[in-house]
Amino acid sequence: MELIFLGTGGAWGLPEHRCPCATCRHLREIGESRTRTSLWLEGPARLLIDPGPDLRAQLMREDLPRPDAVLISHEHGDHYLGLDELLCFRRNVPPSDWQPIPVYATAPAWEQIEPRFGYLLGSLLDKRLAVPGQELEGAPFGPELAARPVKTFHGAMAKGSVGYVLTLATPQGPFRLGYTSDLVRAEEPEGFAGLDLLVCQSHFVHEPKVNRANHLSLQNALPLIAAWQPGRVYLAHLSCQDYLPGDEAANAMLKKYAPGDPLKGPDGAPYPVPQDQASWQSLAERVFADHSLAVPVRVAFDGLRVPLP
């Protein structure tokens, strides 16, 4: 069994097209990129989580088969606009061999998704409801694999926002894996507690003075991780939206967020904003150590495969 990070970037990926900020310029120079955040679980069943606009390229890169089910965290386009790409699986089998793919989302999320992709329901996709706090029903879920939506808050424009906790049956006992997706806070404080593995959003390093996007910063993730006590943490949904000292022209762009009280190290100085995978990993390890979080942390990257028990 394994968890595959199909994508690890924010809504516009990294580097963002035509973005002149120092981070995006640096990423272009070194040839490093991130597609929109999406996950694949290869376990008792094959689960696709958050099929975004990059899904075709992600599926081809990893040479993945038809998923047994799809989980959608919320109704923002970067988390579901790839649903149409699943048609490749129906188009390439005899009609008599096809069964629609179960797709789970909350009722408020379906209110936004169905008008756009209603033509796929019943033929390509089997619409199913995800109810926060209740285990998902129907195949492929059962004794070997359970999934429970956890209510999160991601702003007024994402009323259907949830994360997911998956429980996998293993020879060593239940293995619990959580995915926060996009959030600014968890509505169920204990929903992500005691996980073996947590995939946590880290959209910003420093909490913005005004968090218009309702995304979780590394700064505000720290107390959550300390409270939830996961066995290990993977950070995802990274962006270029932090202010970057010395990049003043780019800092004036709409998408940039001025920090409030920045995340600081023991010396009282704000932590630097990382600009690539290596500096993100270095920062994450340093921050966790400085804040006495004895939890292994890894910054996820596109194509990362994590073996599971």
Short mmCIF file of C-alpha atoms in Angstrom, two decimals:
data_model
loop_
_atom_site.label_atom_id
_atom_site.label_comp_id
_atom_site.label_asym_id
_atom_site.label_seq_id
_atom_site.Cartn_x
_atom_site.Cartn_y
_atom_site.Cartn_z
CA MET A 1 0.00 0.00 0.00
CA GLU A 2 1.15 3.53 -0.66
CA LEU A 3 0.11 7.15 -0.77
CA ILE A 4 1.04 9.06 -3.93
CA PHE A 5 1.19 12.85 -4.04
CA LEU A 6 -0.12 13.59 -7.52
CA GLY A 7 0.24 17.33 -6.89
CA THR A 8 1.36 19.55 -4.03
CA GLY A 9 0.77 23.13 -5.18
CA GLY A 10 -1.95 25.71 -4.62
CA ALA A 11 -4.81 26.70 -6.90
CA TRP A 12 -2.56 28.09 -9.67
CA GLY A 13 0.35 25.68 -9.28
CA LEU A 14 4.01 26.64 -8.98
CA PRO A 15 5.54 28.47 -10.67
CA GLU A 16 2.41 30.43 -11.52
CA HIS A 17 2.13 31.36 -15.20
CA ARG A 18 3.53 34.85 -15.85
CA CYS A 19 4.14 35.52 -12.16
CA PRO A 20 7.16 37.84 -11.82
CA CYS A 21 7.81 37.19 -8.12
CA ALA A 22 11.25 36.03 -7.02
CA THR A 23 9.95 32.60 -6.01
CA CYS A 24 8.38 31.83 -9.39
CA ARG A 25 11.40 33.20 -11.25
CA HIS A 26 13.68 30.97 -9.18
CA LEU A 27 11.52 27.90 -9.77
CA ARG A 28 11.60 28.48 -13.53
CA GLU A 29 15.37 28.81 -13.43
CA ILE A 30 15.88 25.52 -11.60
CA GLY A 31 13.08 23.67 -13.42
CA GLU A 32 11.07 22.84 -10.31
CA SER A 33 7.27 22.84 -10.36
CA ARG A 34 4.15 21.78 -8.47
CA THR A 35 0.76 20.92 -9.92
CA ARG A 36 -2.47 21.37 -7.98
CA THR A 37 -2.73 19.30 -4.81
CA SER A 38 -4.22 15.85 -5.33
CA LEU A 39 -3.67 12.46 -3.67
CA TRP A 40 -3.92 8.82 -4.69
CA LEU A 41 -4.26 5.97 -2.19
CA GLU A 42 -3.20 2.55 -3.42
CA GLY A 43 -4.55 0.32 -0.67
CA PRO A 44 -7.53 -1.96 -0.03
CA ALA A 45 -9.10 0.21 -2.75
CA ARG A 46 -7.80 2.84 -5.14
CA LEU A 47 -8.91 6.29 -4.01
CA LEU A 48 -8.44 9.55 -5.90
CA ILE A 49 -8.70 12.61 -3.67
CA ASP A 50 -9.35 16.05 -5.17
CA PRO A 51 -9.20 15.61 -8.97
CA GLY A 52 -8.03 19.06 -10.05
CA PRO A 53 -7.35 20.60 -13.48
CA ASP A 54 -3.96 18.85 -13.75
CA LEU A 55 -5.46 15.37 -13.41
CA ARG A 56 -4.74 14.12 -16.93
CA ALA A 57 -1.04 14.92 -16.66
CA GLN A 58 -0.88 13.49 -13.14
CA LEU A 59 -2.55 10.21 -14.12
CA MET A 60 -0.27 9.84 -17.13
CA ARG A 61 2.87 10.67 -15.15
CA GLU A 62 2.12 7.93 -12.61
CA ASP A 63 0.43 5.55 -15.13
CA LEU A 64 -2.57 5.08 -12.84
CA PRO A 65 -5.64 2.89 -13.53
CA ARG A 66 -9.30 3.65 -12.91
CA PRO A 67 -9.95 4.70 -9.29
CA ASP A 68 -12.46 2.74 -7.22
CA ALA A 69 -13.82 5.99 -5.75
CA VAL A 70 -13.20 9.73 -5.77
CA LEU A 71 -13.29 11.99 -2.71
CA ILE A 72 -13.77 15.74 -3.17
CA SER A 73 -12.92 18.02 -0.27
CA HIS A 74 -14.76 21.15 -1.43
CA GLU A 75 -16.23 23.08 -4.31
CA HIS A 76 -13.24 25.14 -5.48
CA GLY A 77 -12.16 24.39 -9.04
CA ASP A 78 -8.63 23.28 -8.23
CA HIS A 79 -10.15 20.38 -6.29
CA TYR A 80 -12.70 19.00 -8.78
CA LEU A 81 -12.32 20.42 -12.31
CA GLY A 82 -10.50 17.27 -13.44
CA LEU A 83 -13.62 15.08 -13.15
CA ASP A 84 -14.09 15.19 -16.92
CA GLU A 85 -10.64 13.63 -17.36
CA LEU A 86 -11.98 10.39 -15.88
CA LEU A 87 -13.84 9.81 -19.16
CA CYS A 88 -10.70 8.11 -20.49
CA PHE A 89 -11.50 5.09 -18.34
CA ARG A 90 -15.04 4.75 -19.72
CA ARG A 91 -14.06 5.44 -23.33
CA ASN A 92 -11.51 2.65 -23.42
CA VAL A 93 -13.60 -0.33 -22.28
CA PRO A 94 -16.64 -2.07 -23.82
CA PRO A 95 -19.88 -0.38 -22.63
CA SER A 96 -21.05 -3.65 -21.07
CA ASP A 97 -17.99 -3.70 -18.80
CA TRP A 98 -18.48 -0.21 -17.36
CA GLN A 99 -19.77 0.77 -13.93
CA PRO A 100 -19.85 4.46 -12.90
CA ILE A 101 -17.14 5.66 -10.50
CA PRO A 102 -18.46 6.61 -7.03
CA VAL A 103 -17.76 10.27 -6.25
CA TYR A 104 -18.22 11.63 -2.72
CA ALA A 105 -18.73 15.28 -1.78
CA THR A 106 -20.82 17.17 0.76
CA ALA A 107 -24.27 18.50 -0.13
CA PRO A 108 -23.09 22.15 -0.34
CA ALA A 109 -20.20 21.07 -2.55
CA TRP A 110 -22.51 19.15 -4.88
CA GLU A 111 -24.65 22.29 -5.26
CA GLN A 112 -21.70 23.86 -7.07
CA ILE A 113 -20.28 20.77 -8.78
CA GLU A 114 -23.47 19.27 -10.23
CA PRO A 115 -24.47 22.22 -12.48
CA ARG A 116 -21.05 22.02 -14.13
CA PHE A 117 -20.68 18.24 -14.39
CA GLY A 118 -24.25 16.98 -14.23
CA TYR A 119 -23.84 15.48 -17.71
CA LEU A 120 -21.37 12.98 -16.23
CA LEU A 121 -23.67 11.73 -13.45
CA GLY A 122 -25.17 8.31 -13.95
CA SER A 123 -22.92 7.48 -16.89
CA LEU A 124 -19.35 8.24 -15.82
CA LEU A 125 -19.91 9.16 -12.18
CA ASP A 126 -22.09 7.83 -9.36
CA LYS A 127 -23.04 10.79 -7.14
CA ARG A 128 -22.70 9.99 -3.43
CA LEU A 129 -23.04 12.15 -0.34
CA ALA A 130 -20.30 12.81 2.21
CA VAL A 131 -21.76 13.76 5.59
CA PRO A 132 -19.28 15.31 8.05
CA GLY A 133 -18.74 13.10 11.07
CA GLN A 134 -20.24 10.01 9.42
CA GLU A 135 -18.35 7.22 7.68
CA LEU A 136 -18.85 7.03 3.94
CA GLU A 137 -21.27 4.34 2.83
CA GLY A 138 -21.18 1.96 -0.11
CA ALA A 139 -18.42 0.15 -1.97
CA PRO A 140 -15.43 0.34 -1.90
CA PHE A 141 -15.74 1.14 1.81
CA GLY A 142 -16.10 -1.58 4.40
CA PRO A 143 -14.03 -3.50 6.99
CA GLU A 144 -10.75 -3.06 5.09
CA LEU A 145 -11.10 0.67 4.39
CA ALA A 146 -13.19 3.37 6.06
CA ALA A 147 -13.40 7.09 5.32
CA ARG A 148 -14.90 9.86 7.43
CA PRO A 149 -15.29 13.51 6.38
CA VAL A 150 -14.13 16.07 8.97
CA LYS A 151 -15.80 19.50 8.81
CA THR A 152 -13.40 22.36 8.18
CA PHE A 153 -13.78 26.10 7.59
CA HIS A 154 -12.41 27.50 4.33
CA GLY A 155 -14.51 30.65 4.02
CA ALA A 156 -17.99 31.57 2.86
CA MET A 157 -17.24 30.50 -0.71
CA ALA A 158 -16.50 26.91 0.34
CA LYS A 159 -19.42 25.97 2.56
CA GLY A 160 -18.98 22.29 1.75
CA SER A 161 -15.36 22.11 2.89
CA VAL A 162 -14.18 18.93 4.61
CA GLY A 163 -11.01 17.00 5.17
CA TYR A 164 -10.94 13.21 5.26
CA VAL A 165 -9.69 10.60 7.72
CA LEU A 166 -9.05 7.18 6.18
CA THR A 167 -8.71 4.04 8.29
CA LEU A 168 -6.91 1.14 6.65
CA ALA A 169 -6.89 -2.40 8.02
CA THR A 170 -3.30 -3.68 8.21
CA PRO A 171 -1.64 -6.76 9.77
CA GLN A 172 -0.34 -4.42 12.50
CA GLY A 173 -3.79 -3.00 13.24
CA PRO A 174 -5.72 0.04 11.98
CA PHE A 175 -3.67 2.72 10.21
CA ARG A 176 -5.24 6.19 10.24
CA LEU A 177 -4.38 8.74 7.57
CA GLY A 178 -5.74 12.29 7.52
CA TYR A 179 -5.92 14.96 4.81
CA THR A 180 -6.88 18.48 5.88
CA SER A 181 -7.25 19.88 2.36
CA ASP A 182 -7.86 23.66 2.37
CA LEU A 183 -8.85 25.21 5.67
CA VAL A 184 -8.24 28.07 8.02
CA ARG A 185 -9.55 26.11 11.00
CA ALA A 186 -11.02 22.70 11.83
CA GLU A 187 -14.67 22.77 12.91
CA GLU A 188 -14.26 19.40 14.68
CA PRO A 189 -11.30 19.95 17.04
CA GLU A 190 -10.74 16.23 17.60
CA GLY A 191 -11.41 15.17 14.03
CA PHE A 192 -7.73 14.88 13.09
CA ALA A 193 -6.41 13.77 16.48
CA GLY A 194 -4.17 10.73 16.92
CA LEU A 195 -3.46 10.01 13.26
CA ASP A 196 -0.59 7.84 12.09
CA LEU A 197 -0.02 10.18 9.13
CA LEU A 198 -1.30 13.71 8.52
CA VAL A 199 -1.26 15.56 5.19
CA CYS A 200 -1.56 19.19 6.25
CA GLN A 201 -1.99 22.36 4.24
CA SER A 202 0.85 24.89 4.50
CA HIS A 203 -0.18 27.57 2.03
CA PHE A 204 1.77 30.37 3.72
CA VAL A 205 4.73 30.39 6.08
CA HIS A 206 3.61 33.46 8.02
CA GLU A 207 -0.02 34.01 8.98
CA PRO A 208 -1.28 36.96 6.92
CA LYS A 209 -2.43 40.16 8.57
CA VAL A 210 -5.72 39.63 6.73
CA ASN A 211 -6.23 36.04 5.57
CA ARG A 212 -8.68 36.70 2.73
CA ALA A 213 -8.03 33.31 1.15
CA ASN A 214 -8.83 31.37 4.33
CA HIS A 215 -5.82 29.10 3.86
CA LEU A 216 -3.75 27.56 6.64
CA SER A 217 -0.26 28.94 7.27
CA LEU A 218 2.62 26.95 8.70
CA GLN A 219 2.49 29.38 11.62
CA ASN A 220 -1.09 28.44 12.48
CA ALA A 221 -0.59 24.77 11.64
CA LEU A 222 1.95 24.38 14.46
CA PRO A 223 -0.53 24.50 17.38
CA LEU A 224 -2.91 22.22 15.50
CA ILE A 225 -0.19 19.64 14.90
CA ALA A 226 0.90 19.92 18.54
CA ALA A 227 -2.68 19.24 19.65
CA TRP A 228 -3.39 16.46 17.15
CA GLN A 229 -0.10 14.59 17.76
CA PRO A 230 0.16 12.69 14.47
CA GLY A 231 2.81 10.05 13.97
CA ARG A 232 4.26 11.98 11.01
CA VAL A 233 3.37 15.03 8.93
CA TYR A 234 3.51 15.83 5.21
CA LEU A 235 3.05 19.47 4.19
CA ALA A 236 1.30 20.29 0.91
CA HIS A 237 -0.66 22.95 -1.00
CA LEU A 238 2.35 25.28 -1.11
CA SER A 239 2.17 28.72 -2.72
CA CYS A 240 4.22 31.80 -3.57
CA GLN A 241 1.87 34.18 -1.75
CA ASP A 242 4.03 35.13 1.25
CA TYR A 243 5.68 38.56 1.17
CA LEU A 244 9.33 38.12 0.25
CA PRO A 245 11.72 40.74 1.67
CA GLY A 246 13.55 42.56 -1.12
CA ASP A 247 10.94 41.66 -3.74
CA GLU A 248 8.95 44.85 -3.27
CA ALA A 249 7.50 45.19 -6.78
CA ALA A 250 6.04 41.68 -6.58
CA ASN A 251 4.90 42.21 -2.98
CA ALA A 252 2.50 44.88 -4.30
CA MET A 253 0.61 42.28 -6.37
CA LEU A 254 -2.96 41.39 -5.39
CA LYS A 255 -2.04 37.79 -4.58
CA LYS A 256 0.65 38.67 -2.03
CA TYR A 257 -0.25 38.69 1.68
CA ALA A 258 1.49 40.91 4.21
CA PRO A 259 2.29 39.02 7.41
CA GLY A 260 0.73 39.94 10.72
CA ASP A 261 3.03 38.92 13.58
CA PRO A 262 5.47 36.72 11.63
CA LEU A 263 6.54 33.26 12.73
CA LYS A 264 9.85 33.75 14.55
CA GLY A 265 12.72 31.57 15.63
CA PRO A 266 14.37 31.50 19.08
CA ASP A 267 16.51 34.50 18.08
CA GLY A 268 13.40 36.62 17.56
CA ALA A 269 13.93 36.99 13.81
CA PRO A 270 11.19 35.97 11.34
CA TYR A 271 11.86 32.73 9.51
CA PRO A 272 12.88 33.17 5.86
CA VAL A 273 10.34 32.38 3.16
CA PRO A 274 11.51 29.28 1.24
CA GLN A 275 11.65 29.36 -2.54
CA ASP A 276 12.13 25.71 -3.52
CA GLN A 277 11.79 22.15 -2.27
CA ALA A 278 15.16 22.03 -0.51
CA SER A 279 14.62 25.29 1.37
CA TRP A 280 11.06 24.31 2.28
CA GLN A 281 12.28 21.02 3.76
CA SER A 282 15.07 22.76 5.66
CA LEU A 283 12.66 25.34 7.03
CA ALA A 284 10.08 22.75 8.10
CA GLU A 285 12.65 20.71 10.02
CA ARG A 286 14.05 23.84 11.67
CA VAL A 287 10.62 25.17 12.67
CA PHE A 288 9.48 21.85 14.10
CA ALA A 289 12.69 21.53 16.13
CA ASP A 290 12.54 25.13 17.36
CA HIS A 291 8.95 24.65 18.50
CA SER A 292 9.59 21.29 20.20
CA LEU A 293 7.40 19.32 17.81
CA ALA A 294 8.87 15.84 18.02
CA VAL A 295 7.06 14.75 14.87
CA PRO A 296 8.83 13.74 11.65
CA VAL A 297 7.96 16.29 8.97
CA ARG A 298 8.40 16.11 5.24
CA VAL A 299 7.48 18.67 2.61
CA ALA A 300 5.69 16.70 -0.08
CA PHE A 301 6.53 17.08 -3.77
CA ASP A 302 4.79 15.95 -6.95
CA GLY A 303 5.32 12.23 -7.49
CA LEU A 304 6.33 11.47 -3.90
CA ARG A 305 5.35 7.91 -3.00
CA VAL A 306 4.92 7.10 0.69
CA PRO A 307 4.85 3.38 1.60
CA LEU A 308 2.11 2.45 4.05
CA PRO A 309 2.01 -0.61 6.33
#
